[in-house]
PDB file of C-alpha atoms in Angstrom:
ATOM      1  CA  UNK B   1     148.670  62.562 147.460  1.00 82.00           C
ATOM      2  CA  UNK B   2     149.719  64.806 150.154  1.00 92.00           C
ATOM      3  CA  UNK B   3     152.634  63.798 152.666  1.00 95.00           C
ATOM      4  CA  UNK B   4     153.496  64.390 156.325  1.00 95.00           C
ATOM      5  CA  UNK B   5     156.550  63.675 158.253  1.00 97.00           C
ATOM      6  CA  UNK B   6     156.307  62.245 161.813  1.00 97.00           C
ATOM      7  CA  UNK B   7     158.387  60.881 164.671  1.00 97.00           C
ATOM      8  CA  UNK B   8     159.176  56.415 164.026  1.00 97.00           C
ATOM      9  CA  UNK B   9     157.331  55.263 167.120  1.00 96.00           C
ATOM     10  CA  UNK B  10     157.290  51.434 168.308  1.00 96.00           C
ATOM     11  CA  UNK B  11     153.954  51.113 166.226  1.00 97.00           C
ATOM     12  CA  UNK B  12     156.425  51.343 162.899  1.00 98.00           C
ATOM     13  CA  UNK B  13     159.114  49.163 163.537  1.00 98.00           C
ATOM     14  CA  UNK B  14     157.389  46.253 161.590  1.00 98.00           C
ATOM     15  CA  UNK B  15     156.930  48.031 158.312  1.00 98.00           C
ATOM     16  CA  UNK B  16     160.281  49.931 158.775  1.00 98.00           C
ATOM     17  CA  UNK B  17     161.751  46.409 158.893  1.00 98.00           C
ATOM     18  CA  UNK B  18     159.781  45.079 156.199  1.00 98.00           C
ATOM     19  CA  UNK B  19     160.950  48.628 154.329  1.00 98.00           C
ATOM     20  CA  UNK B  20     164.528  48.344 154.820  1.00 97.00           C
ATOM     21  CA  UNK B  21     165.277  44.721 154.226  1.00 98.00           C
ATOM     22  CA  UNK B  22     163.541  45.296 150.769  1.00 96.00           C
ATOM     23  CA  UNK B  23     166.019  47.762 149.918  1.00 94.00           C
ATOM     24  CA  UNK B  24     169.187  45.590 150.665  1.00 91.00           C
ATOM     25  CA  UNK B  25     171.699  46.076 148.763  1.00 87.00           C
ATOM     26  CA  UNK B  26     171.189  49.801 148.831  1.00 87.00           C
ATOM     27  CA  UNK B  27     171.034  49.566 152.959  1.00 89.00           C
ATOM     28  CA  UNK B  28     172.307  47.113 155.273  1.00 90.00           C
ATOM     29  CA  UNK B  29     169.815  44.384 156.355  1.00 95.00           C
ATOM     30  CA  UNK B  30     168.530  44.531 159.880  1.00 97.00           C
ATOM     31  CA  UNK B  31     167.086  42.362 161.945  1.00 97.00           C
ATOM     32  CA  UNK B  32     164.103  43.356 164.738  1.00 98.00           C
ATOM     33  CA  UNK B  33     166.371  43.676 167.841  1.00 97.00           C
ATOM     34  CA  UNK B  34     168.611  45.698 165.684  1.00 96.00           C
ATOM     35  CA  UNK B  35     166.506  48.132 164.438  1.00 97.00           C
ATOM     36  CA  UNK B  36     165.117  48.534 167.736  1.00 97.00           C
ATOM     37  CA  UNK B  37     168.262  49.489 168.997  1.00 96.00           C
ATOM     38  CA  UNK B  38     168.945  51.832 166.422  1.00 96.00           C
ATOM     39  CA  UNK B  39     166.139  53.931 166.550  1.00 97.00           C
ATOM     40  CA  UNK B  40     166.167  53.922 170.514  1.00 96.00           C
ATOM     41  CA  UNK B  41     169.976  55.507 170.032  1.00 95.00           C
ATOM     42  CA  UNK B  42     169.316  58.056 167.006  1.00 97.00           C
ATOM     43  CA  UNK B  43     169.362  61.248 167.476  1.00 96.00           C
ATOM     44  CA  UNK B  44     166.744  61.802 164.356  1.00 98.00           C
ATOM     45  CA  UNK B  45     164.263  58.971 163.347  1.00 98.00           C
ATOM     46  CA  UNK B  46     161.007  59.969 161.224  1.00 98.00           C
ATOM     47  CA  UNK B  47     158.517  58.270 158.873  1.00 98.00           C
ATOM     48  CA  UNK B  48     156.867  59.613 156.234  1.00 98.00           C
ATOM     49  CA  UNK B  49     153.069  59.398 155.606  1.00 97.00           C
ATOM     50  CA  UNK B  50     150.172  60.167 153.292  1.00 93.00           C
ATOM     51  CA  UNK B  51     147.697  62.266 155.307  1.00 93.00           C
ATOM     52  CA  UNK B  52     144.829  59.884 154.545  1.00 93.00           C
ATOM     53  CA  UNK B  53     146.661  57.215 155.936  1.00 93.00           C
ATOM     54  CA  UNK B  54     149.087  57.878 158.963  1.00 93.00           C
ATOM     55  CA  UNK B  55     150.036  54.464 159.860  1.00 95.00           C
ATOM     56  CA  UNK B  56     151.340  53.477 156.734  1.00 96.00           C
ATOM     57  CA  UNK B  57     155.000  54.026 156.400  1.00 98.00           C
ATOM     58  CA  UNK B  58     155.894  55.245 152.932  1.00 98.00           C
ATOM     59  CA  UNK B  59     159.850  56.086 153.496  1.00 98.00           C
ATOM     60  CA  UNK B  60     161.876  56.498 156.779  1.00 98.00           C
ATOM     61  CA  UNK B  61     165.184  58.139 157.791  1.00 98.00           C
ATOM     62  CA  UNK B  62     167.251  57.023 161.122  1.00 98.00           C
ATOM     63  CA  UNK B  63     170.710  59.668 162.219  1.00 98.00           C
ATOM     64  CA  UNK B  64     172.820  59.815 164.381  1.00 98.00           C
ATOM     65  CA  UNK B  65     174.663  62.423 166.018  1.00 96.00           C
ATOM     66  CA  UNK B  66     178.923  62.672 167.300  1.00 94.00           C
ATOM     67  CA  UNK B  67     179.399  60.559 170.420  1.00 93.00           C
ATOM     68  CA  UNK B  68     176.543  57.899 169.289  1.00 94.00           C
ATOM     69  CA  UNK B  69     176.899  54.035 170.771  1.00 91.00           C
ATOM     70  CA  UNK B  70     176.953  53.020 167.164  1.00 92.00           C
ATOM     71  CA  UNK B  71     179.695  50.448 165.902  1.00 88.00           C
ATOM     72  CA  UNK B  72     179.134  51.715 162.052  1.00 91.00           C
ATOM     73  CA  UNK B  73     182.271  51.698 159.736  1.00 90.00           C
ATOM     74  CA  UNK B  74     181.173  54.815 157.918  1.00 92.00           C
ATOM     75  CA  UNK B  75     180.206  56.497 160.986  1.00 95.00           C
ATOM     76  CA  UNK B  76     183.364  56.176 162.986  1.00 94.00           C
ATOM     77  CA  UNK B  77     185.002  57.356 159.952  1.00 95.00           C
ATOM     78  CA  UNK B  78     182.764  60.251 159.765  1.00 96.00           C
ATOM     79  CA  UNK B  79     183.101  60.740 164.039  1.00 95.00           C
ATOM     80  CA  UNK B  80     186.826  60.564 163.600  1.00 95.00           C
ATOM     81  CA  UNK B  81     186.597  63.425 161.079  1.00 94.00           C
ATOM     82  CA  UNK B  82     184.269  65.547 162.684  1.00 92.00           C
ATOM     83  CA  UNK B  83     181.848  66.110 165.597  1.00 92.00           C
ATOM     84  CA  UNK B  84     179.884  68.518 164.147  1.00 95.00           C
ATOM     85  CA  UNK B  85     177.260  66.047 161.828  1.00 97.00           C
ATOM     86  CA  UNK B  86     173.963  64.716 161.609  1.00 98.00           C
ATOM     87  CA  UNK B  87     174.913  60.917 159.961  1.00 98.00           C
ATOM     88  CA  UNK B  88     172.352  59.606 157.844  1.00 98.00           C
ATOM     89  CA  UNK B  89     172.866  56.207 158.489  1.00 97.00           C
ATOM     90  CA  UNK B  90     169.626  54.537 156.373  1.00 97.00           C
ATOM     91  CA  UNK B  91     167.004  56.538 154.234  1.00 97.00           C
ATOM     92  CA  UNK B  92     164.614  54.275 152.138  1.00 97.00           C
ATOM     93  CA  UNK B  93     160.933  55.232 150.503  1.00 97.00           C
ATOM     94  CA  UNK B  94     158.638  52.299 149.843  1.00 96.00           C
ATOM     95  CA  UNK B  95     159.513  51.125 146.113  1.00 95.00           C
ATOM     96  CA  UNK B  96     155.656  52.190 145.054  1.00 93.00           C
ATOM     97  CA  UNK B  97     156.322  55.555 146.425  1.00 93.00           C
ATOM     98  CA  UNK B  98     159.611  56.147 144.883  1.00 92.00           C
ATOM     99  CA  UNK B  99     159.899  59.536 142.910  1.00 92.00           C
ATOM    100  CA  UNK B 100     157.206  61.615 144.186  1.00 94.00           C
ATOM    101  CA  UNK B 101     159.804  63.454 146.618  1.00 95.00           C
ATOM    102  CA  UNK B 102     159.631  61.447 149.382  1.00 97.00           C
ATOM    103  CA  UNK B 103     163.960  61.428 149.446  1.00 96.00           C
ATOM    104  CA  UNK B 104     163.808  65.345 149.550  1.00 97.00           C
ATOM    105  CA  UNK B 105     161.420  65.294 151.736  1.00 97.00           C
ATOM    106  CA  UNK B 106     162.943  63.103 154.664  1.00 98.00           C
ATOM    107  CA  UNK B 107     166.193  64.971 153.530  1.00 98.00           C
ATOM    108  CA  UNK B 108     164.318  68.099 154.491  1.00 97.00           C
ATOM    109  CA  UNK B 109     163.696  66.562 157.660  1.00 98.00           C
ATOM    110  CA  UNK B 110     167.460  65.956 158.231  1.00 98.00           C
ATOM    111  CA  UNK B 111     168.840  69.029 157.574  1.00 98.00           C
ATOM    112  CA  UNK B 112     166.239  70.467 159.582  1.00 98.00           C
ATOM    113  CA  UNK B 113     167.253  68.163 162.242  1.00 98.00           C
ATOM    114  CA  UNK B 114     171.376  69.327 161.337  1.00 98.00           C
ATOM    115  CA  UNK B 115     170.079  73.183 161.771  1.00 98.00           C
ATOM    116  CA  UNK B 116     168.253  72.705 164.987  1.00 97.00           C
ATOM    117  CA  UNK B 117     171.468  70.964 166.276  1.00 96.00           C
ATOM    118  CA  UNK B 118     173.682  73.421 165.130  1.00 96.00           C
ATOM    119  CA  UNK B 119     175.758  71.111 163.015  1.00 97.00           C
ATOM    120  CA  UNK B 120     177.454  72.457 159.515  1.00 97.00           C
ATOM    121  CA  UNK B 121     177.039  69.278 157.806  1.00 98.00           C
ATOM    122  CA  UNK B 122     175.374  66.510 156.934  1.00 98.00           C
ATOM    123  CA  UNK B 123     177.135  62.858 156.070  1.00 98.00           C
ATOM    124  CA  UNK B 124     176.134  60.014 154.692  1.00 97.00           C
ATOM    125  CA  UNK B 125     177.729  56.647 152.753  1.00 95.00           C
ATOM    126  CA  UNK B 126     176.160  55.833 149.187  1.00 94.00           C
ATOM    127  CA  UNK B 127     177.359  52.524 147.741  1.00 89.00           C
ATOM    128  CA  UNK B 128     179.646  52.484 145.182  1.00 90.00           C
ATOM    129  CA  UNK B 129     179.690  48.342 145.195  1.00 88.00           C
ATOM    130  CA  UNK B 130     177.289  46.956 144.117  1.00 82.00           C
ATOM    131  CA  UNK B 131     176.826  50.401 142.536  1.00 85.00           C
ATOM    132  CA  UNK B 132     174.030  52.682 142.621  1.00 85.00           C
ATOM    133  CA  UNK B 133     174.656  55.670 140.366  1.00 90.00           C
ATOM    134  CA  UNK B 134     170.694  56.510 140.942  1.00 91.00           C
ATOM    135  CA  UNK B 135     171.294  57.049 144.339  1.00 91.00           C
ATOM    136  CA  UNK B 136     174.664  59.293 143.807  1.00 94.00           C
ATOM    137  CA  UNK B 137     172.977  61.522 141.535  1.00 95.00           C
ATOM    138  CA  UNK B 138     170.255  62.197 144.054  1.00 95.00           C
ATOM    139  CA  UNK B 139     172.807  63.163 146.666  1.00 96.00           C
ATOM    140  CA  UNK B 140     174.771  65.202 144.462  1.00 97.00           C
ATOM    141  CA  UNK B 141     171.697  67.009 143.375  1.00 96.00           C
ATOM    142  CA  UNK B 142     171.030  67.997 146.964  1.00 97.00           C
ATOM    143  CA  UNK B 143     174.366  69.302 147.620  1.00 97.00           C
ATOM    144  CA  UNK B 144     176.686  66.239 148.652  1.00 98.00           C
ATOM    145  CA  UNK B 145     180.209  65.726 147.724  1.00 97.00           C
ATOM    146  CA  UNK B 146     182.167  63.041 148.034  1.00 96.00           C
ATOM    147  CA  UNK B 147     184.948  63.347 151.062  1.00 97.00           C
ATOM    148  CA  UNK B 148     186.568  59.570 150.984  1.00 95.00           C
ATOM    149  CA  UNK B 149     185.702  56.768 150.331  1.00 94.00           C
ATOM    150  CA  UNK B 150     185.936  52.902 152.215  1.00 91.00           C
ATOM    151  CA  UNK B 151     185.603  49.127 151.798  1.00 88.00           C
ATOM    152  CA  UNK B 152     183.511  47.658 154.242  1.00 75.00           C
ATOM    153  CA  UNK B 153     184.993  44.735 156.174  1.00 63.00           C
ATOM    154  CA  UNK B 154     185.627  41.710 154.236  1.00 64.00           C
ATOM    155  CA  UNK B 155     185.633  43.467 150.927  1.00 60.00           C
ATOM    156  CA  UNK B 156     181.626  42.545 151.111  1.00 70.00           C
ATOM    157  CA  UNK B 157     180.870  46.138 149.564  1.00 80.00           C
ATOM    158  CA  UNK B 158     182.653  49.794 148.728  1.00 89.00           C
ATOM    159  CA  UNK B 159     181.000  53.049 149.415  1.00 91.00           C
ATOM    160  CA  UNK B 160     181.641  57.082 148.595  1.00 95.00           C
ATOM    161  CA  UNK B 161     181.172  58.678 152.040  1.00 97.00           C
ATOM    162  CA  UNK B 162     179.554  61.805 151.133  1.00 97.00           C
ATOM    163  CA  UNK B 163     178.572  65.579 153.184  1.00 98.00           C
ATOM    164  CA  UNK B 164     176.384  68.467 152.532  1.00 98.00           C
ATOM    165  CA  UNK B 165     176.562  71.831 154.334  1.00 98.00           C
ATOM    166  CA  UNK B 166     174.303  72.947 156.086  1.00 97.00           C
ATOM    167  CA  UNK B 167     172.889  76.487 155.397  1.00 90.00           C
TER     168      UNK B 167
END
């Protein structure tokens, strides 16, 4: 199958919903006024395609930028760090099109995104409770290392807040 990355319109909030919520724990669960929101305040927000079929969502990616209206734990850490980022606040590829490069290729999409902004790095949180050692690998594979790390509020969850330069 061949792939192509586009902007999230309106049209894809549905199956980006539907996406997301199927990947709790590994993302936080959203809700439709939420994810509305988020994607009308990121500063990057693409869905990934096959060619045959453009309006099927096969993985997504929403960022955000320094100075965002976004109330995130992990990205006021990040903000209070830095202000030159692209945060990747959710990244998920549909469970049937899971290791075909979909993650690289929204990634490439990112740090595209980081390069045309002018940022050095990219940042991102990867749960470390519950754990996902899958999804650490993967990050350290394209370049991320762990700079902190931080319990979410309530002790609900733990995650490794992670960067990558960009070159």
């Amino acid at each position: 199958m061949t792939y192509a990355l586009r902007s999230l319109n309106p049209l894809d909030l549905p199956q980006v919903l539907t996406l997301n919520n199927e990947a709790v724990p590994a993302v936080y669960a959203l809700d439709a006024d939420l994810l509305t929101t988020l994607v009308a305040t990121a500063t990057h927000s693409v869905v990934v395609t096959t060619v045959e079929d453009v309006h099927t969502v096969a993985g997504f990616v929403i960022g955000f930028a320094p100075s965002a209206e976004y109330a995130s734990e992990s990205y006021r850490w990040f903000e209070a760090r830095s202000s030159d980022f692209l945060y990747v606040d959710r990244i998920v590829v549909a469970p049937n099109a899971r290791s075909q490069g979909l993650g690289e290729l929204l990634y490439a999409s990112v740090f595209q995104a980081a390069r045309e902004a002018h940022a050095t790095e990219v940042v991102c949180e990867v749960n470390t409770f519950p754990p996902n050692p899958q999804l650490l690998a993967f990050h350290s594979r394209l370049g991320f290392t762990t700079v902190g790390e931080q319990t979410n509020t309530g002790d609900t969850g733990a995650a490794a807040l992670l960067t990558a330069l960009v070159s």
